[in-house]
């Protein structure tokens, strides 16, 4: 056979991707082959002609990045891996089988996948993070390629990505929209009106190119123009047909997320099995990154001084930035409230202002960590709720990143409930592998910020708006998973367990209780997940099983529940009285709001007093 | 004094709004006066010339709706209320004081506020819901006016709203963007490049009008054109100055969210106190809504049949729609998976396809319920995480709406963790006033769907992908807050508490345990919030304090924690062994995934056996 032209080879490669997608989903009896078939030609041209990637060294910073924002087209990316020689045919056909790394949607269990996708609208904003790293931090000529579905263009997060990519001039980012017109249950809002995508992209400052997504020469031309474009990102808007190549499903509604009825006939129609090897171009070697580090000189605060933990976050982060070259910081246009601005002033080259776009902020953090950076992202605790799906997916991505939510709880006072952040602990505890920290003083905050920089997984720091007295010395150490017993004696009849602002209330309560002749242990449970179970269990024993938990948070899923979990399976479980915010708070002073919520010293005293009165000491 | 022209009066009114904003924030010592001052002229023209609203009958369906998407400009809307005679000057000056309805950000505690705002990017998508109601359900000539900030245009949810409003041809919706250029900590990405907003809006199919936001005649012209526009929504893009009218702060950075330093001088500069009464036009009376209702004929399923609870959701919803004219349904482009399509087919006039835009979906539900409808909104449980901030804020809005999350848990199998929904119970329990339901069979599902339609607040139904055997008769009743004891005897040594798929595993486990001579009580805790504490406490007593909870969910914040909460403050707390998903799941068959997660019958048997072996029966 004569040597094929580029176009012939790419057409054949596209067919191979289709055939493999049909085979994989047939073997798995599930999957989204028609969604892969529409994008097969786009990817054939990309991997054969443009992608620069060393499959033997997937983590090399010299590599381009390929993100499947439409993660349900997983058979397509896995077919690419087979064509590139990274995955065997046998492995390919274990698609979706238990134990196979080729799961229903891509995850980084696969060495050549950087981030998990499958929740639509996330791949492009994550790609923005990768492109930021390449352009501003790495300063390397690598490119980020993102395959997007047209259905996911309805997600606002995609437009956050469009705006940010343009704002940051990410000409190293190319989005390819596979406009196959059909969503899961019917046509998209835009259909095949590609001009609308083009107009929107241009209005957001992108270079937009419309192509026939099944014409490999047209695609080649578009990608070459994307590479040549400077100053702005490029989107290739490709008109495609879902299920392209198999008449029974091509451009037909009703075949989303289903294997083909007759895979053998489909494979025959597609021209049969192929075994084309694609020689993906390797990138030029990149210089080693300057990961200098210096001794960490954390800020120090005097005991008794009044310092907001959010301020200590900023101070510590700036110090961390001086010690570690891999720390980068993002904020959602509230850096003067979260104090991320302290880092921004100290290390402007490693600070990214993400404006009021929390989804893009967390997505960018996921992208940055995927290429080896240590991101810290902050906004009000309340507004991290905006990025909850991104945080959930970050766990599926096995991402390591730090979040900071400031202005948590009713102690913010006058701004009212929309700004209070009363579900942050619950929602972030329920993220797989997460760490949840809630310091009560500035020195403790600084130590925990440092610890977060060495912590795997998603770690969350909850900070306070008001200044609180410094309780701990600047040389005290605080570990993740630890706690501090602030008051204790052999006579303790009850333990008061708080975190953050409620530690200070618990201390006041313990003083009052002492005046009444009740000795109360006070525990600062700053590490809510993982909780210091040993200290809790010791307190159970010491107090004869009387615990009061106090949290500036809804009763569900917070500190109290973490304590209940710790004592759930003990031989002599304690009684636990949980003080938490049970009614919708109102505006007021912090003190009024704490009192109204029943979590101030007075309410703690009352709860402890009653618990002691009701229970006979058993130990 | 000669009668003022419209323009003169509106200019004066704008100044009054500024003066009142300065006064309020001075009295409160907090607030966002400069953000109110930029939009004062826009609102003066709107309320004096365009808004049709009866302050004596705020809930009248004949009223226009005014939403402050930039909720931090609360002093401006409160100043409007004073000018309209709805709020006294004395009340105005209690702004942000504890107990005042005039909170830091608007909430529906105020009779003339429909929804809470303060989390940016929510007012416009909520307005889309209101406009959908007016145009398609009410078929009334009312208008929805939404004041937007320019900073919040960075939120993707705003572009979801732009796309949906255009898709639905919402010519009764007008957005007014107060482009004051300055965010909280500096300039926005767009600044005063108003043409960019115009281009984006036009690309999304809107009619866009650029105005000088301090020229009342220019504004008047724009609003009159908005009213005259048919077929598409209109956005008025207004160039304004933050802090307009007071030289010390006008167009200056650094004054966001702060009262003015010298309020008296500012008031003098603004021309002093005014007491202009604005005669807001009353709307024409609207015909009474046809809220017919018929007897509810829920679907019935045979005991032993295999029916997915998600299918029963669709069936019941369609039945509910036949019985109640106020039920409306929304879905995030997965209606053939959630079975919302069953309703859509039966009642197409009350179904809104929201495409893959979960934020817009929940926001539209909030808007619909604000004007008297009963929305049910569905997507995969996993993807409700996308709308978490909207759900949180819906609670601040005191909204009543129903959410349904399908495909919950590892029992979905092959699609993998991105689609599994393992944090939905935790996150939705931590929404104030919420109800969380997780039925295990089709008849139970149908009854709970009916109950949700009568439930205040935010209720959440969690449904399963796989078909499960029908356990209950079609005439069995299931109340919110109830549970079912499926197995019990006087000999029970342990109680197995499950919900959804784990009920079926618990039943199998009880059979195996019975063979081993261990009598196990089985509780179907379908109402996770509120939980049936009495039944749990009875089981504690009956079993001598041995509980095993089983959930297809992360360990944090789910069913197990709800049970722990119920037994926390009892005199003889039980031992509770919590089975939950503790490692990141992989693709596989549902059975493989359940087994790998340790929540199938075999693991339940092992846990129960060990618990019984370890504990001496105390009762």
XYZ file of N, CA and C in Angstrom, chain A residues 272-363:
276
model
N -14.311 -1.737 9.523
C -13.647 -2.816 10.244
C -12.564 -2.342 11.192
N -12.060 -3.310 11.917
C -10.986 -3.054 12.882
C -9.755 -2.476 12.201
N -9.087 -1.605 12.896
C -7.828 -1.056 12.404
C -6.804 -1.135 13.533
N -5.557 -1.020 13.132
C -4.520 -1.021 14.159
C -3.469 0.022 13.814
N -3.959 1.211 13.584
C -3.060 2.313 13.230
C -2.357 2.804 14.490
N -1.077 2.935 14.397
C -0.327 3.521 15.507
C -0.114 4.997 15.212
N -0.462 5.817 16.170
C -0.225 7.244 15.955
C 1.035 7.644 16.711
N 1.926 8.285 15.975
C 3.186 8.729 16.579
C 2.969 10.138 17.105
N 2.552 10.211 18.362
C 2.324 11.535 18.935
C 3.678 12.226 19.114
N 3.744 13.453 18.632
C 5.023 14.181 18.683
C 5.442 14.423 20.119
N 6.725 14.212 20.366
C 7.228 14.494 21.714
C 7.633 15.959 21.815
N 7.441 16.532 22.976
C 7.805 17.952 23.121
C 9.311 18.104 23.284
N 9.781 19.295 23.060
C 11.171 19.596 23.408
C 11.324 19.574 24.924
N 12.494 19.193 25.354
C 12.733 19.141 26.805
C 12.552 20.524 27.407
N 12.049 20.531 28.605
C 11.858 21.809 29.299
C 12.919 21.941 30.382
N 13.338 23.151 30.646
C 14.292 23.321 31.748
C 13.647 22.916 33.074
N 14.455 22.464 33.988
C 13.953 22.081 35.311
C 13.400 23.306 36.025
N 12.329 23.077 36.744
C 11.696 24.199 37.418
C 12.503 24.610 38.639
N 12.531 25.882 38.872
C 13.228 26.409 40.034
C 12.336 26.251 41.253
N 12.497 25.122 41.922
C 11.683 24.906 43.118
C 12.495 25.189 44.365
N 13.124 26.344 44.368
C 13.885 26.746 45.553
C 12.958 26.760 46.768
N 13.542 26.480 47.895
C 12.771 26.687 49.113
C 13.681 27.312 50.148
N 13.075 28.012 51.047
C 13.825 28.688 52.108
C 13.171 28.331 53.429
N 13.815 28.692 54.491
C 13.249 28.402 55.799
C 11.948 29.199 55.960
N 10.961 28.515 56.470
C 9.662 29.164 56.657
C 9.694 30.028 57.918
N 9.452 31.305 57.736
C 9.409 32.230 58.880
C 7.979 32.706 59.050
N 7.215 31.945 59.809
C 5.808 32.289 59.983
C 5.658 33.564 60.806
N 4.554 34.264 60.602
C 4.305 35.446 61.438
C 4.133 35.020 62.900
N 4.383 35.937 63.792
C 4.263 35.660 65.238
C 3.359 36.712 65.858
N 2.477 36.259 66.700
C 1.541 37.180 67.352
C 1.677 37.053 68.860
N 1.543 38.168 69.536
C 1.647 38.199 70.996
C 0.389 37.629 71.633
N 0.554 36.812 72.623
C -0.601 36.305 73.364
C -1.392 37.487 73.915
N -2.703 37.422 73.737
C -3.564 38.490 74.224
C -3.895 39.543 73.192
N -3.070 39.658 72.157
C -3.385 40.611 71.091
C -4.677 40.178 70.401
N -5.376 41.142 69.793
C -6.611 40.820 69.083
C -6.309 40.786 67.585
N -6.361 39.603 67.010
C -6.011 39.431 65.590
C -7.041 38.492 64.948
N -7.573 38.895 63.829
C -8.515 38.013 63.133
C -7.755 36.850 62.506
N -8.334 35.663 62.575
C -7.674 34.511 61.952
C -7.534 34.710 60.445
N -8.464 35.462 59.839
C -8.321 35.704 58.393
C -7.068 36.534 58.104
N -6.751 37.452 59.009
C -5.531 38.237 58.806
C -4.299 37.329 58.922
N -4.340 36.435 59.895
C -3.210 35.506 60.073
C -3.058 34.599 58.851
N -4.193 34.256 58.230
C -4.124 33.464 56.993
C -3.286 34.190 55.941
N -3.581 35.450 55.742
C -2.839 36.213 54.742
C -1.366 36.346 55.090
N -1.113 36.635 56.346
C 0.283 36.772 56.786
C 1.052 35.468 56.576
N 0.438 34.376 57.000
C 1.113 33.079 56.905
C 1.313 32.670 55.453
N 0.335 32.976 54.634
C 0.412 32.620 53.229
C 1.558 33.375 52.545
N 1.699 34.624 52.895
C 2.808 35.413 52.332
C 4.144 34.810 52.769
N 4.220 34.409 54.024
C 5.457 33.787 54.522
C 5.724 32.473 53.801
N 4.675 31.719 53.622
C 4.790 30.441 52.921
C 5.292 30.672 51.487
N 4.785 31.707 50.870
C 5.205 32.038 49.517
C 6.684 32.375 49.438
N 7.203 32.978 50.486
C 8.633 33.279 50.520
C 9.462 32.015 50.697
N 8.931 31.072 51.443
C 9.680 29.846 51.715
C 9.570 28.845 50.575
N 8.438 28.826 49.900
C 8.207 27.811 48.875
C 7.845 28.448 47.549
N 8.561 28.083 46.534
C 8.341 28.678 45.217
C 7.147 28.071 44.498
N 6.595 26.985 45.042
C 5.499 26.310 44.338
C 4.122 26.743 44.819
N 4.069 27.620 45.788
C 2.768 28.058 46.309
C 2.208 29.174 45.421
N 0.961 28.965 44.970
C 0.267 29.991 44.188
C -1.064 30.275 44.876
N -1.561 31.482 44.696
C -2.770 31.898 45.416
C -3.783 32.475 44.452
N -5.041 32.105 44.692
C -6.154 32.637 43.915
C -7.195 33.182 44.888
N -7.956 34.145 44.424
C -9.003 34.689 45.279
C -10.153 35.182 44.409
N -11.348 35.163 45.000
C -12.564 35.527 44.266
C -12.984 36.970 44.474
N -12.063 37.889 44.229
C -12.324 39.337 44.279
C -12.701 39.829 45.668
N -12.221 39.124 46.676
C -12.447 39.579 48.045
C -11.140 39.495 48.839
N -10.019 39.687 48.133
C -8.710 39.466 48.769
C -8.441 40.434 49.908
N -9.141 41.572 49.895
C -8.971 42.490 51.026
C -9.807 42.050 52.230
N -10.695 41.103 52.029
C -11.445 40.525 53.152
C -10.817 39.222 53.632
N -10.402 38.389 52.683
C -9.789 37.105 53.050
C -8.333 37.293 53.470
N -7.772 38.415 53.107
C -6.356 38.755 53.307
C -5.420 37.977 52.381
N -5.983 37.373 51.345
C -5.115 36.861 50.288
C -4.283 37.989 49.697
N -4.734 39.212 49.858
C -3.993 40.355 49.305
C -2.601 40.479 49.912
N -2.437 39.971 51.121
C -1.097 40.033 51.727
C -0.108 39.219 50.895
N -0.569 38.062 50.445
C 0.265 37.257 49.544
C 0.438 37.976 48.205
N -0.673 38.516 47.707
C -0.629 39.164 46.383
C 0.400 40.288 46.352
N 0.485 41.017 47.452
C 1.457 42.120 47.496
C 2.885 41.591 47.579
N 3.057 40.501 48.315
C 4.400 39.946 48.500
C 4.886 39.174 47.275
N 3.957 38.502 46.602
C 4.335 37.616 45.488
C 3.375 37.804 44.316
N 3.377 38.980 43.746
C 2.369 39.265 42.703
C 2.447 38.316 41.512
N 3.630 37.767 41.271
C 3.786 36.873 40.117
C 3.137 35.518 40.353
N 2.788 35.210 41.584
C 2.142 33.925 41.874
C 0.736 34.110 42.426
N 0.164 35.252 42.159
C -1.209 35.527 42.589
C -2.089 35.705 41.359
N -3.226 35.023 41.351
C -4.186 35.179 40.257
C -5.520 35.661 40.807
N -5.921 36.837 40.341
C -7.224 37.384 40.717
C -8.281 36.703 39.855
N -9.195 35.986 40.491
C -10.195 35.238 39.726
C -11.555 35.934 39.702
N -11.628 37.126 40.264
C -12.869 37.906 40.247
C -14.023 37.083 40.857
N -15.232 37.535 40.656
C -16.346 36.865 41.353
C -16.797 35.682 40.503
N -15.985 34.647 40.506
C -16.212 33.463 39.681
C -15.602 32.285 40.441
N -16.313 31.862 41.472
C -15.760 30.862 42.393
C -15.557 29.521 41.709
N -16.416 29.206 40.729
C -16.235 27.943 40.015
C -14.907 27.965 39.259
N -14.673 29.054 38.541
C -13.418 29.185 37.811
C -12.235 29.196 38.771
N -12.425 29.795 39.924
C -11.333 29.844 40.896
C -10.910 28.439 41.328
N -11.873 27.634 41.725
C -11.521 26.284 42.181
C -11.036 25.438 41.004
N -11.669 25.608 39.846
C -11.220 24.862 38.666
C -9.779 25.216 38.321
